[in-house]
Coordinates of C-alpha atoms in Angstrom, one line a residue:
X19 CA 297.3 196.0 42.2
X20 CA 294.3 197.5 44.4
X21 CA 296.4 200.7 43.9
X22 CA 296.6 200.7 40.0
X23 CA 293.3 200.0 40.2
X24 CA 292.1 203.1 42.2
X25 CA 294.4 205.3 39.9
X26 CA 293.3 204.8 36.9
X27 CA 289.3 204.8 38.6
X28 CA 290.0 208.1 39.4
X29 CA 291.7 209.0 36.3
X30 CA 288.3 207.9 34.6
X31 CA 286.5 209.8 37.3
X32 CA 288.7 213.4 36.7
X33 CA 288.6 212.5 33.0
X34 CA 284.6 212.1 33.2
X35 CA 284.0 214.9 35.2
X36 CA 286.0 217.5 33.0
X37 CA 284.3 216.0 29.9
X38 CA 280.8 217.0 32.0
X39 CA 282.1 220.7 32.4
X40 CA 283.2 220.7 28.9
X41 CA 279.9 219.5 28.0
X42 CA 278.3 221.9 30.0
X43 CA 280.3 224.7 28.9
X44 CA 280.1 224.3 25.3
X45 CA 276.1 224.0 25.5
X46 CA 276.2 227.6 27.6
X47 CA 278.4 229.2 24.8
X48 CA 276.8 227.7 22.1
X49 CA 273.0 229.1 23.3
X50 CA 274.3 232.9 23.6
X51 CA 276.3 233.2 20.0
X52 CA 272.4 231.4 18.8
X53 CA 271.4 234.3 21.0
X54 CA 274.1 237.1 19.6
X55 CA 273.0 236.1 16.0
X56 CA 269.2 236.0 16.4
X57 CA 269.6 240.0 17.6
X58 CA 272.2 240.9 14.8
X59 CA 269.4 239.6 12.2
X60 CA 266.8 242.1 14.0
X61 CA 265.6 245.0 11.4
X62 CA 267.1 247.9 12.3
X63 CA 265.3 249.8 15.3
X64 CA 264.7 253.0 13.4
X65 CA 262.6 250.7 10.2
X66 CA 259.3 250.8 9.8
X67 CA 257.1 248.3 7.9
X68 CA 258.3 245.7 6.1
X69 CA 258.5 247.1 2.5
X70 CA 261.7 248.3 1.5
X71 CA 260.5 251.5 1.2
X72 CA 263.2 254.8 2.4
X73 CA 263.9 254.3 6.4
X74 CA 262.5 256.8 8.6
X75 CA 264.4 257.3 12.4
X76 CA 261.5 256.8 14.6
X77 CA 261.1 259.3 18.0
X78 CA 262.3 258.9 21.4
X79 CA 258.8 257.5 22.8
X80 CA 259.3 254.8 19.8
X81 CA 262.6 254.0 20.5
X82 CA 262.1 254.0 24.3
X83 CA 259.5 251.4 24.1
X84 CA 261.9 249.2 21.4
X85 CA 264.3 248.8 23.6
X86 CA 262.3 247.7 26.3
X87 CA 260.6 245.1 24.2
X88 CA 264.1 243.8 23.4
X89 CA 265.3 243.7 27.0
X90 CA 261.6 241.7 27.5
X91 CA 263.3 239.3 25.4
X92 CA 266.9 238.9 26.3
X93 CA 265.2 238.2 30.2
X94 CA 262.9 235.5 28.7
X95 CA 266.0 234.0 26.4
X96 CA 268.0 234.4 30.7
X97 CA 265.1 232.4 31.8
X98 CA 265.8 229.6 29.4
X99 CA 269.3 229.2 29.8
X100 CA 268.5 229.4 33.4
X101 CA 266.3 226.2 32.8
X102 CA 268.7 224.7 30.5
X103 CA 271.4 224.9 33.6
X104 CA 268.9 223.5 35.7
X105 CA 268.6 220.5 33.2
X106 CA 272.2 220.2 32.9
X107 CA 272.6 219.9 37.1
X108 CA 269.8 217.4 37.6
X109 CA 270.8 214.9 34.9
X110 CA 274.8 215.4 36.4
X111 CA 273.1 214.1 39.8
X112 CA 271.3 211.0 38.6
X113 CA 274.6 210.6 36.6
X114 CA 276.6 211.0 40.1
X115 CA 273.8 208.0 41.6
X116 CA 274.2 205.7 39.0
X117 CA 278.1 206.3 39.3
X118 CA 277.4 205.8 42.7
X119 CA 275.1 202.5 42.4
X120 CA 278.1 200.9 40.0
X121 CA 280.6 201.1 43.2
X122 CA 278.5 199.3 45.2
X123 CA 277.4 196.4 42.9
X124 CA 281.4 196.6 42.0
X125 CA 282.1 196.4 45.5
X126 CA 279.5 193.6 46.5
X127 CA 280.5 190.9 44.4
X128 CA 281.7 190.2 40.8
X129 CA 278.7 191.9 38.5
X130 CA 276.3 188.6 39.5
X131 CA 278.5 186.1 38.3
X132 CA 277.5 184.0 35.8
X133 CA 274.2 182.0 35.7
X134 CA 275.9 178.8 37.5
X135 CA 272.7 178.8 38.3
X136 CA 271.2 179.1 41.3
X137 CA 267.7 182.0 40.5
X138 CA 266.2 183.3 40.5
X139 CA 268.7 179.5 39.9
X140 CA 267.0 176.4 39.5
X141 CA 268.9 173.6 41.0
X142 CA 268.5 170.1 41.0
X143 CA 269.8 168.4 43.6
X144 CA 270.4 164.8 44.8
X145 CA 271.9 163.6 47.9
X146 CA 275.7 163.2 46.9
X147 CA 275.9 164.8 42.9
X148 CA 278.3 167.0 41.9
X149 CA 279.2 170.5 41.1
X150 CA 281.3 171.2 38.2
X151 CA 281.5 175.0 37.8
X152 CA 281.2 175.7 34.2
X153 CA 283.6 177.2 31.5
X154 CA 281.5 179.2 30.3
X155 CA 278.7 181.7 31.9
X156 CA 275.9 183.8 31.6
X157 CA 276.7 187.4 32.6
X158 CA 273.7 189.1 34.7
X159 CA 273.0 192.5 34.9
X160 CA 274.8 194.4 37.8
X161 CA 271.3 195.4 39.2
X162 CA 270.9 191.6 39.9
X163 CA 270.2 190.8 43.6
X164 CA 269.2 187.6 44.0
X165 CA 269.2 183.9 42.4
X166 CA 266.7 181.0 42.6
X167 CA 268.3 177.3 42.4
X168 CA 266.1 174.6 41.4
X169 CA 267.8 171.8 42.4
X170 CA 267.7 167.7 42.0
X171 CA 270.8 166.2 43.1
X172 CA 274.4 167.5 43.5
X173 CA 275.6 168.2 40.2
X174 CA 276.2 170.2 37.7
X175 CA 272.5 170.3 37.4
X176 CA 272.6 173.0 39.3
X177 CA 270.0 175.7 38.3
X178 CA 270.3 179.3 39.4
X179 CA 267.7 182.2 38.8
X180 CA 268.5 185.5 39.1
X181 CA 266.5 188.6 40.3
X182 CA 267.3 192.0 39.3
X183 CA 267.3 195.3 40.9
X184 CA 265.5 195.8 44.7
X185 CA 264.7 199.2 43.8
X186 CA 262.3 198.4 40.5
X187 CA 258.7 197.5 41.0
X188 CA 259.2 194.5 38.6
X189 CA 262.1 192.5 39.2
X190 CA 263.1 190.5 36.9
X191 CA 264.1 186.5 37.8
X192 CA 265.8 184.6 34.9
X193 CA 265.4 180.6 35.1
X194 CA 268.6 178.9 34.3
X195 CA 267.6 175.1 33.7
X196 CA 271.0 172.5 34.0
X197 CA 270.0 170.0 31.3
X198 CA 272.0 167.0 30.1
X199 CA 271.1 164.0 28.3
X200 CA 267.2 163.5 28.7
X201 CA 264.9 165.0 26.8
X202 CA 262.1 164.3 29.4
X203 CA 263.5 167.6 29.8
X204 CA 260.8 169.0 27.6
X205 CA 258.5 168.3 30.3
X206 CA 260.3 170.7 32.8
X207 CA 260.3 173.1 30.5
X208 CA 256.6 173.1 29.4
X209 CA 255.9 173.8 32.9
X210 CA 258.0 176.7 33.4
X211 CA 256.8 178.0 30.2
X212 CA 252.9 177.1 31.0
X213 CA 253.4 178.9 34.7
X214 CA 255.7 181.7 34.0
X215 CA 253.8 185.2 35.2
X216 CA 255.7 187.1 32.3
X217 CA 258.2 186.3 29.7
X218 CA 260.3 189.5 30.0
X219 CA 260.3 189.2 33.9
X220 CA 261.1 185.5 33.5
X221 CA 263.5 184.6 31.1
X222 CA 264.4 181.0 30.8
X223 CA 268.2 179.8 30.2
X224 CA 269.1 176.3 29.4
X225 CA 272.5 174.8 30.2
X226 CA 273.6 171.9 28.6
X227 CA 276.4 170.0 29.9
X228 CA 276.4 166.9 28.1
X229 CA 276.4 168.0 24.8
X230 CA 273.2 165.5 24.0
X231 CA 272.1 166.0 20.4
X232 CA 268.4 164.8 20.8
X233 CA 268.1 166.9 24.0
X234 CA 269.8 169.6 22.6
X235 CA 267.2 169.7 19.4
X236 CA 264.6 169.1 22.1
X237 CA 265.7 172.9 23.6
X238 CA 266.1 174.8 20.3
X239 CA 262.4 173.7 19.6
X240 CA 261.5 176.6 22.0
X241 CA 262.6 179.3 19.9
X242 CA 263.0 182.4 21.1
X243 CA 260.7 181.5 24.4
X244 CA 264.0 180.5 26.0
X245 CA 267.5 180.6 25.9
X246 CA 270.0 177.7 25.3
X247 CA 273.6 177.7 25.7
X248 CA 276.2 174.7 25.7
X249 CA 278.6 173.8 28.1
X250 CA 282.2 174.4 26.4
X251 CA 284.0 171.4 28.8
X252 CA 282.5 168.3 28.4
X253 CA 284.9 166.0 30.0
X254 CA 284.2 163.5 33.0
X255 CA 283.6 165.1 36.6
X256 CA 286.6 164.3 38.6
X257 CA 285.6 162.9 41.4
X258 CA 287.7 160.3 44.6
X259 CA 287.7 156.8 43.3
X260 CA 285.2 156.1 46.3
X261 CA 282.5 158.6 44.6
X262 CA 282.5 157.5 41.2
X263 CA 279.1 155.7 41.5
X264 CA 277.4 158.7 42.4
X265 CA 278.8 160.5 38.9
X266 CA 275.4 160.6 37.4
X267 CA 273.5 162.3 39.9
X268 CA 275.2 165.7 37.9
X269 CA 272.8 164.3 35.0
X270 CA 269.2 165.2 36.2
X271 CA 266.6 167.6 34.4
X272 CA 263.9 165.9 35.5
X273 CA 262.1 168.6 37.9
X274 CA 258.6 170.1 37.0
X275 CA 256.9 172.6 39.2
X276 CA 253.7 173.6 40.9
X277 CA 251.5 176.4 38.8
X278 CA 252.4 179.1 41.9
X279 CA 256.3 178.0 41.6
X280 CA 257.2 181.6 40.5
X281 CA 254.4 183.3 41.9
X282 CA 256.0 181.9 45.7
X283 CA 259.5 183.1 44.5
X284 CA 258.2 186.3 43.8
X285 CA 256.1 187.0 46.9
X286 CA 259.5 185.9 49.1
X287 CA 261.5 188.3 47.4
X288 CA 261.5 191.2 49.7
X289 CA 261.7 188.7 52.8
X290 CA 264.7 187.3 51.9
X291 CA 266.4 190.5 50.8
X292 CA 265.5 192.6 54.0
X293 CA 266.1 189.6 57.0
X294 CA 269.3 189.0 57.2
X295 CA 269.3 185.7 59.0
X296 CA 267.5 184.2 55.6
X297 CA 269.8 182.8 53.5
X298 CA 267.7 181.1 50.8
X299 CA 263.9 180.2 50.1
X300 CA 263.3 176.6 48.7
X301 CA 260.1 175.0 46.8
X302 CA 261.5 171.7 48.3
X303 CA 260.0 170.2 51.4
X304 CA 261.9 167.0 52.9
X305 CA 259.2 165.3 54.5
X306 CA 256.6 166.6 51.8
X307 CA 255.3 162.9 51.3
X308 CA 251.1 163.0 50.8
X309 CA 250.8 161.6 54.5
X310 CA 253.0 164.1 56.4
X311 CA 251.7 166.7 55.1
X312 CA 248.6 169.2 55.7
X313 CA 246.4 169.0 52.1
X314 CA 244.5 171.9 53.3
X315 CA 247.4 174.4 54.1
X316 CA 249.0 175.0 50.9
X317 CA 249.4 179.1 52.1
X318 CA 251.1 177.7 54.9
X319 CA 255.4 178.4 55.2
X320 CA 258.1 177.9 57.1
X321 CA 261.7 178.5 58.5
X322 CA 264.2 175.8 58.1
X323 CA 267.8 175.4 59.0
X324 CA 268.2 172.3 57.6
X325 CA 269.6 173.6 53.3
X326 CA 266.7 171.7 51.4
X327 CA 267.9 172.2 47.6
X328 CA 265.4 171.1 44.6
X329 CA 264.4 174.8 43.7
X330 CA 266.3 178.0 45.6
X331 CA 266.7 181.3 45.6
X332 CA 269.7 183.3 47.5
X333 CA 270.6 186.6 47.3
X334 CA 273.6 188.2 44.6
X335 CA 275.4 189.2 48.0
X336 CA 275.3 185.2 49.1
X337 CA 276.8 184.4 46.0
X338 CA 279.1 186.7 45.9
X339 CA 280.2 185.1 49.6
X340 CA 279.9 181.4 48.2
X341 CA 281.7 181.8 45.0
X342 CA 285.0 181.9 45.6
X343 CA 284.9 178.9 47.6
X344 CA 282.8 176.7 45.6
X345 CA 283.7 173.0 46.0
X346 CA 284.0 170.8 42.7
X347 CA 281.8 168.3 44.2
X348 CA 278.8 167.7 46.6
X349 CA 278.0 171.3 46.9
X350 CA 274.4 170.6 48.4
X351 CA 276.4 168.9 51.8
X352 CA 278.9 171.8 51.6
X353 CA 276.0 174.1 51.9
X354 CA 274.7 172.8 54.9
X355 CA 278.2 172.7 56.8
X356 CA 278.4 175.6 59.8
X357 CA 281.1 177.2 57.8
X358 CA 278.7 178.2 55.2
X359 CA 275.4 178.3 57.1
X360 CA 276.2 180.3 59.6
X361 CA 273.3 180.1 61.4
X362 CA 271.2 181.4 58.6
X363 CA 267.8 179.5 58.0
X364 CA 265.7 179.3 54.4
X365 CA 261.7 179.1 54.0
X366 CA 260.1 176.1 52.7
X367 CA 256.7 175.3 52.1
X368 CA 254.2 173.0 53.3
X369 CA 253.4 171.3 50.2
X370 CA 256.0 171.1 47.4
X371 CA 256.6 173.5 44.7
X372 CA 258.3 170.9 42.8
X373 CA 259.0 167.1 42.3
X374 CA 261.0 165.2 40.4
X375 CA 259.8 162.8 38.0
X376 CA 263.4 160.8 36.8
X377 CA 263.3 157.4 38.1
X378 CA 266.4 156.4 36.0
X379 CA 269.1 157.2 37.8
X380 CA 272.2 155.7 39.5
X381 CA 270.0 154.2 42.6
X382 CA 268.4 152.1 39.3
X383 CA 265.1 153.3 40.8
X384 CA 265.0 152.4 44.4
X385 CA 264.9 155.5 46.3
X386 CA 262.5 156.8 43.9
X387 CA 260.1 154.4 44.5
X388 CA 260.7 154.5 47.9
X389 CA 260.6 157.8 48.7
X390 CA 260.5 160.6 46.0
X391 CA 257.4 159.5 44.3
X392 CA 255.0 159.9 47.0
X393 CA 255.7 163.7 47.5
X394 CA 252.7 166.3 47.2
X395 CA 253.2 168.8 44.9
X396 CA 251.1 171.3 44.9
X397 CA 248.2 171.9 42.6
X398 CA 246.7 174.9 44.1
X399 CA 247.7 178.3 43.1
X400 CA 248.3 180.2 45.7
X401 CA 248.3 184.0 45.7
X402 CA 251.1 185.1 47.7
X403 CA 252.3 188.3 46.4
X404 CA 248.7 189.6 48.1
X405 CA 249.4 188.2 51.6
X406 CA 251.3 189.8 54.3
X407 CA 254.2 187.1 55.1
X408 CA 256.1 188.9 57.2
X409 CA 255.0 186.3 60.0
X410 CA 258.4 184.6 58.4
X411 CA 260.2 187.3 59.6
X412 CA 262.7 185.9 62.8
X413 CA 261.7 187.7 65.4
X414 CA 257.8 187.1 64.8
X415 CA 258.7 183.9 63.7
X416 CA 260.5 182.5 66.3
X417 CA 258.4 184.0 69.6
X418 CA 254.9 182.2 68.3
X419 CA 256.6 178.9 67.0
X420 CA 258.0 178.3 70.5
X421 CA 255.1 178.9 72.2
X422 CA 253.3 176.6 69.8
X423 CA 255.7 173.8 69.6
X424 CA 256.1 174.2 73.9
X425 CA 252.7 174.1 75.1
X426 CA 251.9 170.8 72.9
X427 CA 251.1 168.0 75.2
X428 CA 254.2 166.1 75.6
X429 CA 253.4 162.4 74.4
X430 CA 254.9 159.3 74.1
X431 CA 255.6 157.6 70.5
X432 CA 253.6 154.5 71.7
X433 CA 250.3 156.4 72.4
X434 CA 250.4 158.1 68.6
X435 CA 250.9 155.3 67.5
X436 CA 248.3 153.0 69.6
X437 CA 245.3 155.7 68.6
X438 CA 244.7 156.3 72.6
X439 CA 244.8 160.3 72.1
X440 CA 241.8 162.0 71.6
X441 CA 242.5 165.5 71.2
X442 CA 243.2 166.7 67.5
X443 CA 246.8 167.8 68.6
X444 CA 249.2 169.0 67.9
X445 CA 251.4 166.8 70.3
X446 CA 255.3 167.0 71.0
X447 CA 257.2 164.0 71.2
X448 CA 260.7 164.9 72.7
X449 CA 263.9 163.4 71.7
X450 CA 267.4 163.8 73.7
X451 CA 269.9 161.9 71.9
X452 CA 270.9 161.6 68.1
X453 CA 269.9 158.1 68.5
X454 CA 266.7 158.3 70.0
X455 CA 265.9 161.1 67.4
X456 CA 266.1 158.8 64.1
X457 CA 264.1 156.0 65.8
X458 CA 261.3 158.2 66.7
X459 CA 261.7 159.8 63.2
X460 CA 261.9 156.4 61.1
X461 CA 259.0 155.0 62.8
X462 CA 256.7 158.5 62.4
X463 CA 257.6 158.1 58.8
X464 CA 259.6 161.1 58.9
X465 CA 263.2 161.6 57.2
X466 CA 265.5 160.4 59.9
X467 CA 269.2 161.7 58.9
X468 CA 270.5 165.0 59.7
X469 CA 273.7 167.0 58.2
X470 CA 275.9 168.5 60.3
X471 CA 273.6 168.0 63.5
X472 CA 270.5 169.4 61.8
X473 CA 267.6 167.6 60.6
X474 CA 265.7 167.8 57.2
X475 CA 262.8 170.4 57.6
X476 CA 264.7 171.0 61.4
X477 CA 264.0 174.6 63.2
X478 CA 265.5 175.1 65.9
X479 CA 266.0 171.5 66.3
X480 CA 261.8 170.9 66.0
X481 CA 261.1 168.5 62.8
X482 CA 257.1 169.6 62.1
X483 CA 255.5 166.6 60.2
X484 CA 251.5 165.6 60.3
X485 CA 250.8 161.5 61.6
X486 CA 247.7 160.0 60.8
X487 CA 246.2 163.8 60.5
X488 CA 247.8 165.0 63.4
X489 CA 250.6 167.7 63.6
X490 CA 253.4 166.5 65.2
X491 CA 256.5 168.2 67.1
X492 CA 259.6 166.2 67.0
X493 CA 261.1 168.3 69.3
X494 CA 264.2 168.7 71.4
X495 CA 264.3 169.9 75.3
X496 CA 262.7 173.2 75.8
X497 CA 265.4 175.9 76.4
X498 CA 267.3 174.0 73.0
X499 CA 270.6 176.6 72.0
X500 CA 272.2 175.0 69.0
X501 CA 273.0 172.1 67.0
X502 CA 275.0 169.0 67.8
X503 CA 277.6 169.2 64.8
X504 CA 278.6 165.4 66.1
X505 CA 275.0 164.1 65.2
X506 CA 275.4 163.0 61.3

């Protein structure tokens, strides 16, 4: 099959380049007989004047100088064709480069697959949701290289955003919103519309699964400021028997973002693209509840091997790696397996770039108001596309944050939590065990589980939180190498 394939590529390829020649060719030809017949409709050399008055044959000096005249201006008409070559060999070169550019975006993936959303996606993402890949998808341009996810849940609400073209100035991130059968989903979308930089360099799409018709009235309202589209299969998510209670997780538009959401995609862009041991950016931060977090260090970001979800970007070559083996369910967990990490870590915030605001759901509430309701999100606009983050970049990024992190006074839990420390901080609090790291998490108010040995907001096994205004390093041994993949 590979074979056929290459054949009849370079069939196209002979058949393109002798259709250039011809082109070529035919222009050359065509410009002398305009040439041939502009000197056949001369006068005659030997005329004088314009009357039609009897010829006279003019002298030798006349004639002399008349022909050197016309030889003036067969060199200039040269010169021109000259120029028209030139033309014809510089536009056959950018020709040859954007030949050239197709292979590789034909070779790197399938033409940026189908907004399954990721951007720029937008993903929503819940704990245990599920991905059902849709029937029917958005086609991105092939100078697309990289998506943004907003994502609530682990469903089909899965939001991807696309970002075209490294080489342009501007790229371009579409917003692809997974929408179901709320039509709170207005208020998402009033955001995105209220905070987007530019329309034409972020277009919205909206997917609808559910086939809703008050929500789906609810997106046409936009008009033209957005883009809706229906999801074709609207049947049940088969899921085990055992998961059928965590069904409606899939059914969650209920994200809305912080007024520098696209302006923080935007500025991460080329940090993602050119360090390879990035694999996505995220808006979402895990232990972004109001107390564990800094209020005055909204420009502040960091690394994260721990896959948060609720708002990603990843590059078109990720995709392009994760499509073919996309699971039909839970996709957020499958993400943060080693099979798919692969050591690669993602940059989150300090403060939220978005929360969700859907109570209703299939936890009836409870871990809503238990947890998601006191994240920050932040209100500050932030301008990041004028600050030099390359500090995110691994190698800077890794040799300050273990000196940081190391040369913390090691403290007990008991003495943070007693008020007998003086000092500002920040403090480490070392943990050696899987056991002894979710007591010391769930009583520092800091999310306690981890997923395939790593722990929400985890770096190199270092949870960063604040308590009671202090920063705080839950931290494993210095000299850590790598995750536990038993500790889940």
């Amino acid at each position: 099959l590979n074979g056929s394939w290459q054949a009849l590529l370079l069939r196209a390829m002979v058949r393109k380049k002798g259709s250039f020649i011809l082109c070529g060719a035919f222009l050359f030809v065509a410009w002398n007989a305009l040439l041939l017949l502009y000197l056949w409709g001369r006068p005659p050399i030997g005329r004088l004047g314009e009357g039609a008055g009897p010829s006279k044959v003019v002298g030798g000096g006349n004639l002399a100088g008349e022909v050197m005249r016309l030889a003036e201006e067969v060199e200039v008409q040269l010169e021109k064709q000259k120029e028209l070559l030139k033309q014809i060999e510089s536009h056959r070169a950018q020709w040859a480069r954007q030949k050239d550019v197709g292979k590789r975006e034909a070779g790197g993936g399938k033409s940026l697959k189908e907004v399954e959303q990721k951007t720029p996606a937008m993903e929503q993402t819940k704990a245990e949701g599920k991905q059902k890949k849709p029937t029917e998808k958005l086609v991105a341009t092939t100078t697309s290289e990289a998506k943004i996810g907003l994502t609530k849940g682990t469903g089909t609400a899965e939001n991807k955003l696309e970002l075209t073209s490294s080489s342009s100035p501007q790229v371009v991130i579409p917003v692809l919103v997974i929408a179901c059968d709320r039509v709170t989903v207005k208020r998402s979308l009033d955001r995105l519309i209220q905070y987007r930089l530019s329309a034409p360099l972020h277009p919205i799409i909206v997917s609808q699964d559910c086939g809703h018709a008050d929500t789906a009235r609810v997106i046409r309202s936009y008009g033209e400021q957005l883009t809706h589209i229906s999801q074709p299969d609207l049947s049940d998510i088969r899921v085990r028997p055992e998961h059928r209670k965590f069904q409606g997780y899939y059914k969650i538009d209920d994200l809305e973002v912080a007024p520098d959401f696209f302006e923080y995609f935007r500025a991460l862009y080329p940090i993602l693209r050119d360090d390879s041991s990035l694999w996505c950016v995220s808006a979402w931060n895990d232990n972004g509840r109001d107390a564990l977090v800094d209020p005055a260090k909204a420009h502040v970001l960091h690394r994260t091997d721990f896959f948060p979800g609720l708002g990603w970007m990843l590059t078109r070559d990720l995709w392009a790696e994760l499509e073919p083996k996309w699971p039909t369910a839970f996709w957020d967990d499958w993400m943060r397996q080693p099979e798919q990490r692969r050591e690669r870590s993602c940059v989150r915030p300090e403060i939220s770039r978005t929360i969700t605001f859907g109570r209703k759901g299939v936890s009836l509430g409870q871990f809503f108001d238990q947890y998601l309701r006191y994240i920050k999100l932040n209100t500050e606009f932030v301008p990041f596309t004028k600050q030099d983050l390359t500090y995110l970049l691994r190698e800077k990024y890794d040799e300050k944050f273990i000196i940081e992190v190391y040369s913390a006074p090691l403290v007990r839990i008991e003495e943070l939590q007693g008020g007998k420390l003086r000092e500002p901080g920040p403090y480490r609090v070392q943990y050696s065990s899987r056991d002894s790291f979710k007591v010391f998490a769930r009583n520092l108010g800091a999310m306690d589980d981890l997923k395939s040995g790593v722990p929400r907001t985890g770096y190199r096994g270092v949870v960063s939180f604040l308590y009671r205004g202090r920063r705080v390093y839950l931290a494993p041994p210095e000299g850590w190498t790598q995750y536990d993949t038993s500790w889940s």
